[in-house]
PDB file of C-alpha atoms in Angstrom:
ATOM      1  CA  UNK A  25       0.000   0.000   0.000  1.00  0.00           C
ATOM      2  CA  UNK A  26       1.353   3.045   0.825  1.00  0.00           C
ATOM      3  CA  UNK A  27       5.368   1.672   1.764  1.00  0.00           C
ATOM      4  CA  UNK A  28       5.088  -1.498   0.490  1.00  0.00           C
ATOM      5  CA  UNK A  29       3.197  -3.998  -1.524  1.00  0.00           C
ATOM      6  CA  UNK A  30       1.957  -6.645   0.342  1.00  0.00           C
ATOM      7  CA  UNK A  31       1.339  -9.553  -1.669  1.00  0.00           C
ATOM      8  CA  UNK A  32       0.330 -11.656   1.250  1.00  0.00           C
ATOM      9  CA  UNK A  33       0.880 -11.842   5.324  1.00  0.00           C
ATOM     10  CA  UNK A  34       2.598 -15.089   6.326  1.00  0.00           C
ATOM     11  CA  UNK A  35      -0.018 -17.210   8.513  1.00  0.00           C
ATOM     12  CA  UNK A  36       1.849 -17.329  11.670  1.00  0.00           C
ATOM     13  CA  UNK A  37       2.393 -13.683  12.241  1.00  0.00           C
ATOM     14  CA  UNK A  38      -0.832 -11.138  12.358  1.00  0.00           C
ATOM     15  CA  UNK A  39       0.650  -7.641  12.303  1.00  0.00           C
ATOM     16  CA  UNK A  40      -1.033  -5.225  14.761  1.00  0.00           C
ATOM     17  CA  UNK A  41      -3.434  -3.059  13.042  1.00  0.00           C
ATOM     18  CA  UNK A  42      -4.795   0.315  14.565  1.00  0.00           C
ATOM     19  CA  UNK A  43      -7.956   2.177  13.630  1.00  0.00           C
ATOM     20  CA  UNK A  44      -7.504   5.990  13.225  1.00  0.00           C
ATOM     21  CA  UNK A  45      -9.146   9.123  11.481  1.00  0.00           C
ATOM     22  CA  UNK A  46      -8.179   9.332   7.681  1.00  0.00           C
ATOM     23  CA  UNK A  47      -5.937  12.315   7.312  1.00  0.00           C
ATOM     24  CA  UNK A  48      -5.054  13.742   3.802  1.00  0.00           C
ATOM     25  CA  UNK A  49      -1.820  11.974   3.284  1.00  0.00           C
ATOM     26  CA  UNK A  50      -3.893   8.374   3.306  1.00  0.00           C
ATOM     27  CA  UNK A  51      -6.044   9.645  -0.007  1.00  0.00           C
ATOM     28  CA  UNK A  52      -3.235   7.836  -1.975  1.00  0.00           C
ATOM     29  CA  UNK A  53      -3.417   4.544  -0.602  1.00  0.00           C
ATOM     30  CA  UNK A  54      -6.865   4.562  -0.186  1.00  0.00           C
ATOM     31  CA  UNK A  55      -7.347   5.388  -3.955  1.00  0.00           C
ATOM     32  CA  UNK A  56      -5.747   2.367  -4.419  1.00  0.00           C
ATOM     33  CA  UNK A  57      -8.177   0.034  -2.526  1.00  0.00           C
ATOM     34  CA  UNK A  58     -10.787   1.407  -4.544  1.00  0.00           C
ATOM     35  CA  UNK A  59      -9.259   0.646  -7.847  1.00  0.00           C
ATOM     36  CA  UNK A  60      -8.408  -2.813  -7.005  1.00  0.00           C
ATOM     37  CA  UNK A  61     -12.223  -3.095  -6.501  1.00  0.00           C
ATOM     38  CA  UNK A  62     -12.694  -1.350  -9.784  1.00  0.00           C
ATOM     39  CA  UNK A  63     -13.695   1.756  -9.378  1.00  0.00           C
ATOM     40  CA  UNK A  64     -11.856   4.560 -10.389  1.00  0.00           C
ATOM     41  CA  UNK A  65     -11.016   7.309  -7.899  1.00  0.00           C
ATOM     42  CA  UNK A  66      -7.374   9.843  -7.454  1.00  0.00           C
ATOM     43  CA  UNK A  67      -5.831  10.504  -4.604  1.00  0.00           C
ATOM     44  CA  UNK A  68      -6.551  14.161  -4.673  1.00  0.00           C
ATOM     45  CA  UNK A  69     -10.322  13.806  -5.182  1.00  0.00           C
ATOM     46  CA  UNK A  70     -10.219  12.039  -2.270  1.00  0.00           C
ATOM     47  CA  UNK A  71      -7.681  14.047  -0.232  1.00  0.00           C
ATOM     48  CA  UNK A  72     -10.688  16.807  -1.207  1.00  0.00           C
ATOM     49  CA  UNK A  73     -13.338  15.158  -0.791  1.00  0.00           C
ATOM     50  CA  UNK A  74     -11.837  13.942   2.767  1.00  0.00           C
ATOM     51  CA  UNK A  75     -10.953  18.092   3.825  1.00  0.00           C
ATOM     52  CA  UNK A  76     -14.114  18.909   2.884  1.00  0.00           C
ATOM     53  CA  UNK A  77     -16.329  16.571   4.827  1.00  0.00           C
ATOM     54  CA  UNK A  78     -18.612  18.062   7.671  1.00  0.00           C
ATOM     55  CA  UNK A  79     -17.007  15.588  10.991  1.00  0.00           C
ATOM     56  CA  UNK A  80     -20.505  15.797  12.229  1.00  0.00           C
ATOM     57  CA  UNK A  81     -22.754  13.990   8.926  1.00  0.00           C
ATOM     58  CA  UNK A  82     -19.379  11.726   8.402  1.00  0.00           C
ATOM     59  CA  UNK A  83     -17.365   9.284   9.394  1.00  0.00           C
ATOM     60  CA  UNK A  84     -13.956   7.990   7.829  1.00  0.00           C
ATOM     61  CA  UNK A  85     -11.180   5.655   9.410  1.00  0.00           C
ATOM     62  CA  UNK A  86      -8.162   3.803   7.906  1.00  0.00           C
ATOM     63  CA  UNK A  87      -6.863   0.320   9.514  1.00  0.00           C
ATOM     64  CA  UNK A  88      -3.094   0.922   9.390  1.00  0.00           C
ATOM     65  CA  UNK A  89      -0.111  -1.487  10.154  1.00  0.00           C
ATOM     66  CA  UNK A  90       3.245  -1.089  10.569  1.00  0.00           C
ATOM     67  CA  UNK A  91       2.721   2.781   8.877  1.00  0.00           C
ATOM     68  CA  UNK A  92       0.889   1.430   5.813  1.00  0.00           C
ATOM     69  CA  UNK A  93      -2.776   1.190   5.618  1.00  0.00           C
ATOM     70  CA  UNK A  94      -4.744  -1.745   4.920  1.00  0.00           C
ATOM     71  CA  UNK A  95      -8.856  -0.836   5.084  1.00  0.00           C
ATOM     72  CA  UNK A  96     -10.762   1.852   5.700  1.00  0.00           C
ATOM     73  CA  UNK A  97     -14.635   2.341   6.141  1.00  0.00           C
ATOM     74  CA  UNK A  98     -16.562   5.242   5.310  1.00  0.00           C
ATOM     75  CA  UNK A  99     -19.836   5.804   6.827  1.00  0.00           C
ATOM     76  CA  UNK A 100     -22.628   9.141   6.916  1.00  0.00           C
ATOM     77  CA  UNK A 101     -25.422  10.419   7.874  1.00  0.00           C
ATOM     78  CA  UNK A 102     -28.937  10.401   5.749  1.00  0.00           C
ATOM     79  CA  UNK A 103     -31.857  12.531   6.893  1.00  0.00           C
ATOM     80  CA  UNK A 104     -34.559  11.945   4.921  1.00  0.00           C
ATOM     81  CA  UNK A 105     -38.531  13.035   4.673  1.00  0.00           C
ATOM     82  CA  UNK A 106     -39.534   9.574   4.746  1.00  0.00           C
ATOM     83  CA  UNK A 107     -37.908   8.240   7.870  1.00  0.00           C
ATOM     84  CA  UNK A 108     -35.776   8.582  10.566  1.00  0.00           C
ATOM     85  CA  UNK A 109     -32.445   9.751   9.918  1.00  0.00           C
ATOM     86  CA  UNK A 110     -29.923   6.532   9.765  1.00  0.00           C
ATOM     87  CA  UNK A 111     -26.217   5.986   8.565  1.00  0.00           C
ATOM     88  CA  UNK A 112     -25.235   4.639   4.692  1.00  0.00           C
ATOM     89  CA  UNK A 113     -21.999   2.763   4.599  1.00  0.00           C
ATOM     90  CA  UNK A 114     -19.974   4.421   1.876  1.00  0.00           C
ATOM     91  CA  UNK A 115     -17.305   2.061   1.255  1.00  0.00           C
ATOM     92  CA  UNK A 116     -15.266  -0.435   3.331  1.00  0.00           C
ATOM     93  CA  UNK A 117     -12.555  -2.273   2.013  1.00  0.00           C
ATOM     94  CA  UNK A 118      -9.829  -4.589   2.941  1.00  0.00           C
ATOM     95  CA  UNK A 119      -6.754  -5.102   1.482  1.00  0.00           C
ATOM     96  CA  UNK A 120      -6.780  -9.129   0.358  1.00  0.00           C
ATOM     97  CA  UNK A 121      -3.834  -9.746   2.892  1.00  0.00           C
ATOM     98  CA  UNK A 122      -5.530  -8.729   5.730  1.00  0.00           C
ATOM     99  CA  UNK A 123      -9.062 -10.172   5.023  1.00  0.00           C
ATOM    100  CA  UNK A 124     -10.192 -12.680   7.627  1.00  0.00           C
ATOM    101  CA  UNK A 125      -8.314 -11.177  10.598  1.00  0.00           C
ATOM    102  CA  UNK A 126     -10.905  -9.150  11.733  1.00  0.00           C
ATOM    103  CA  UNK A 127     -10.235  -5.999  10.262  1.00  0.00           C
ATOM    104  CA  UNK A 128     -12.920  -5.766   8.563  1.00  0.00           C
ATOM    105  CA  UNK A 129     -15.306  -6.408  11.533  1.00  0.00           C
ATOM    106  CA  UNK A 130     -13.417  -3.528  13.609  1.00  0.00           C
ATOM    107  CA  UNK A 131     -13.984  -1.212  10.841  1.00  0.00           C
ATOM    108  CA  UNK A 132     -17.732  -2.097  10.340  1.00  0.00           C
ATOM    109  CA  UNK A 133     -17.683  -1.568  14.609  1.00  0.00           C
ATOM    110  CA  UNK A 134     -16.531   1.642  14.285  1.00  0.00           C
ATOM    111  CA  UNK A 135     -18.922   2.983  11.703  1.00  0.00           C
ATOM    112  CA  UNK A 136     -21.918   1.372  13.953  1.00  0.00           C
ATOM    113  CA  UNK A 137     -20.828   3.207  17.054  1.00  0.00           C
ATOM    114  CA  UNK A 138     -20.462   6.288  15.105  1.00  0.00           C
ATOM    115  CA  UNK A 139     -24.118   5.784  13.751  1.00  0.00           C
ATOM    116  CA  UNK A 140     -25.214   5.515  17.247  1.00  0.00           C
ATOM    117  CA  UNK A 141     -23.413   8.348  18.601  1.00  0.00           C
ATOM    118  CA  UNK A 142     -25.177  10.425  15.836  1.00  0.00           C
ATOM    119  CA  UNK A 143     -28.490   9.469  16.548  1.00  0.00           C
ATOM    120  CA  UNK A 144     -29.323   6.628  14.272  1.00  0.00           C
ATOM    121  CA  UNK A 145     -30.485   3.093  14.900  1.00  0.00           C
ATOM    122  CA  UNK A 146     -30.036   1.713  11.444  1.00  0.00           C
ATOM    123  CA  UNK A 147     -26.918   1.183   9.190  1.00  0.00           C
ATOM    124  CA  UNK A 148     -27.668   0.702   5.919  1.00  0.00           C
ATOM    125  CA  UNK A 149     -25.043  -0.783   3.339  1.00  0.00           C
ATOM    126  CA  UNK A 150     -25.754  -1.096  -0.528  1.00  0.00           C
ATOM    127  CA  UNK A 151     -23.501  -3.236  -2.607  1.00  0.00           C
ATOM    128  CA  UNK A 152     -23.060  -4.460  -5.956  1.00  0.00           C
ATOM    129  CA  UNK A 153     -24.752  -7.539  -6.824  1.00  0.00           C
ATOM    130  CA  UNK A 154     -21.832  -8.854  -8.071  1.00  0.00           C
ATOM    131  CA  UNK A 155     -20.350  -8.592  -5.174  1.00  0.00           C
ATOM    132  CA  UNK A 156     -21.357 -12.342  -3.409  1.00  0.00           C
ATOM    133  CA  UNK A 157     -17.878 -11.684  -1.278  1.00  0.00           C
ATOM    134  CA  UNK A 158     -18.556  -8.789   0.073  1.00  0.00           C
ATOM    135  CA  UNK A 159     -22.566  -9.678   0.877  1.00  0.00           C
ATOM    136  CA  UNK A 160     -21.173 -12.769   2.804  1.00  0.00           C
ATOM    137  CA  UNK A 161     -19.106 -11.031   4.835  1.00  0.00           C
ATOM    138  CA  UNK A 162     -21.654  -7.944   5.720  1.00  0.00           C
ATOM    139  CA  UNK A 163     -24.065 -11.358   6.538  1.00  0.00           C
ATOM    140  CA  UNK A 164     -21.490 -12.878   9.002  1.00  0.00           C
ATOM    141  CA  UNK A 165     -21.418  -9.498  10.860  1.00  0.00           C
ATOM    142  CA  UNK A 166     -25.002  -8.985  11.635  1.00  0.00           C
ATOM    143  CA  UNK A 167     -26.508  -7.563   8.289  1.00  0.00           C
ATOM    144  CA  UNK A 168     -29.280  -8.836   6.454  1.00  0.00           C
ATOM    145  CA  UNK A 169     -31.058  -8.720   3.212  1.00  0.00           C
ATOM    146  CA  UNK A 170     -33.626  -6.299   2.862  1.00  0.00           C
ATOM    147  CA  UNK A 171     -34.755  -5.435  -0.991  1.00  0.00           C
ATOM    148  CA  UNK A 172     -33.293  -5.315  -4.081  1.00  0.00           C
ATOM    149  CA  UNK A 173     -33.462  -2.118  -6.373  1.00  0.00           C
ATOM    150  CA  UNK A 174     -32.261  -0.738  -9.365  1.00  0.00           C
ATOM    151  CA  UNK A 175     -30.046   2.583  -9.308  1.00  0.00           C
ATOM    152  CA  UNK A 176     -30.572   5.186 -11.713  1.00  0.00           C
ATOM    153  CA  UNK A 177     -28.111   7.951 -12.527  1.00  0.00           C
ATOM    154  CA  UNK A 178     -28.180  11.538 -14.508  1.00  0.00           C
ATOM    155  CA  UNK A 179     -25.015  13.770 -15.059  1.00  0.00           C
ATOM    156  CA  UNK A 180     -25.893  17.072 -13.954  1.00  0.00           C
ATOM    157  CA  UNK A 181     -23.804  19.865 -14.594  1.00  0.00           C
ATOM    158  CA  UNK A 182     -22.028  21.030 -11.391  1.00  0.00           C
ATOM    159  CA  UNK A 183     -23.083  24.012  -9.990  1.00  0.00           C
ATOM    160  CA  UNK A 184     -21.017  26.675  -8.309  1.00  0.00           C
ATOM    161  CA  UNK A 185     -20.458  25.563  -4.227  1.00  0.00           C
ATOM    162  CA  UNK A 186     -21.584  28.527  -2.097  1.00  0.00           C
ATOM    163  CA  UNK A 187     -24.343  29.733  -4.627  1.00  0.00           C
ATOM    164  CA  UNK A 188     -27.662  30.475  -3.403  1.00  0.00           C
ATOM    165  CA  UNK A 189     -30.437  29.749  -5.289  1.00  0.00           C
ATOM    166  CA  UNK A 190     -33.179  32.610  -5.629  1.00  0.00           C
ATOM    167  CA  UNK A 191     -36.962  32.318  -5.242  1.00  0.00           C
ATOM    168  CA  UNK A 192     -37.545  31.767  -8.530  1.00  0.00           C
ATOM    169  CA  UNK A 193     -35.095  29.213  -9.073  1.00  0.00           C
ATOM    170  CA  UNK A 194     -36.264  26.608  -6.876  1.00  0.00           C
ATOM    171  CA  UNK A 195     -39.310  26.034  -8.206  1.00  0.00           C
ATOM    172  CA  UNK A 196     -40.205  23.750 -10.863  1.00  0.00           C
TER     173      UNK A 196
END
């Protein structure tokens, strides 16, 4: 990851992993889980993305051994007309070496207690169907099945952060 490239952890040693707030200089290896999951992501989108968050609506922590880091979990906030407010996992990966060691689990821990701390009795986690891994593994720490729905996207064009939107431009 970010000093070296684990290819694989031998069996009889488990390094010590810590959990700890994402800082800017982690966007890099971070990126880097995400694109060995396929999606495509820089480091300084998410070192921006990262500065920019409000602490209180999210949550993000990196599992880190011996300096390089190895997970992370993102988790926020969703208030919604519909019902009460609850917590939408944004991403958690593992880095293949240190799946099924628990790292994973603490992560997932974290991001519940955070939920809780904000208010919110339900964490909700969307993943890609293709993803049968990742499902069994959200399954084996508490999660369960609950619908399945299609997403639907549109580009919009971005508009300009800070701008206020008169009267007459917020209604349809």
């Amino acid at each position: 990851m970010s000093r070296s490239r684990r290819v694989g952890v031998p069996a009889d040693r488990t390094p010590e992993v810590t959990i700890e707030p994402a800082r800017a200089e982690h966007a890099a290896a971070m990126a880097e889980l995400w694109e060995r999951l396929g999606y495509a992501t820089s480091a300084g989108d998410l070192e921006r993305r990262l500065s920019g968050f409000d602490t209180a609506l999210h949550l993000t922590r990196v599992a880190v051994s011996e300096g390089d880091v190895v997970g992370f979990v993102h988790v926020f906030r969703s208030d919604r007309l519909d019902e009460e407010p609850f917590a939408e996992l944004g991403g958690v990966i593992v880095a293949e070496a240190f799946r099924d060691r628990g790292v994973g689990r603490r992560l997932m821990r974290s991001a519940e207690r955070w939920a809780q701390r904000s208010g919110c009795a339900l964490l909700r986690v969307r993943s890609r169907a293709d993803r049968g891994e990742a499902h069994r593994f959200y399954e084996r720490v508490g999660y369960r099945r609950t619908k399945r729905q299609q997403v639907l996207e549109k580009e919009l064009r971005r508009g300009t952060p800070g701008h206020r939107r008169s009267s007459e431009e917020g209604r349809e």
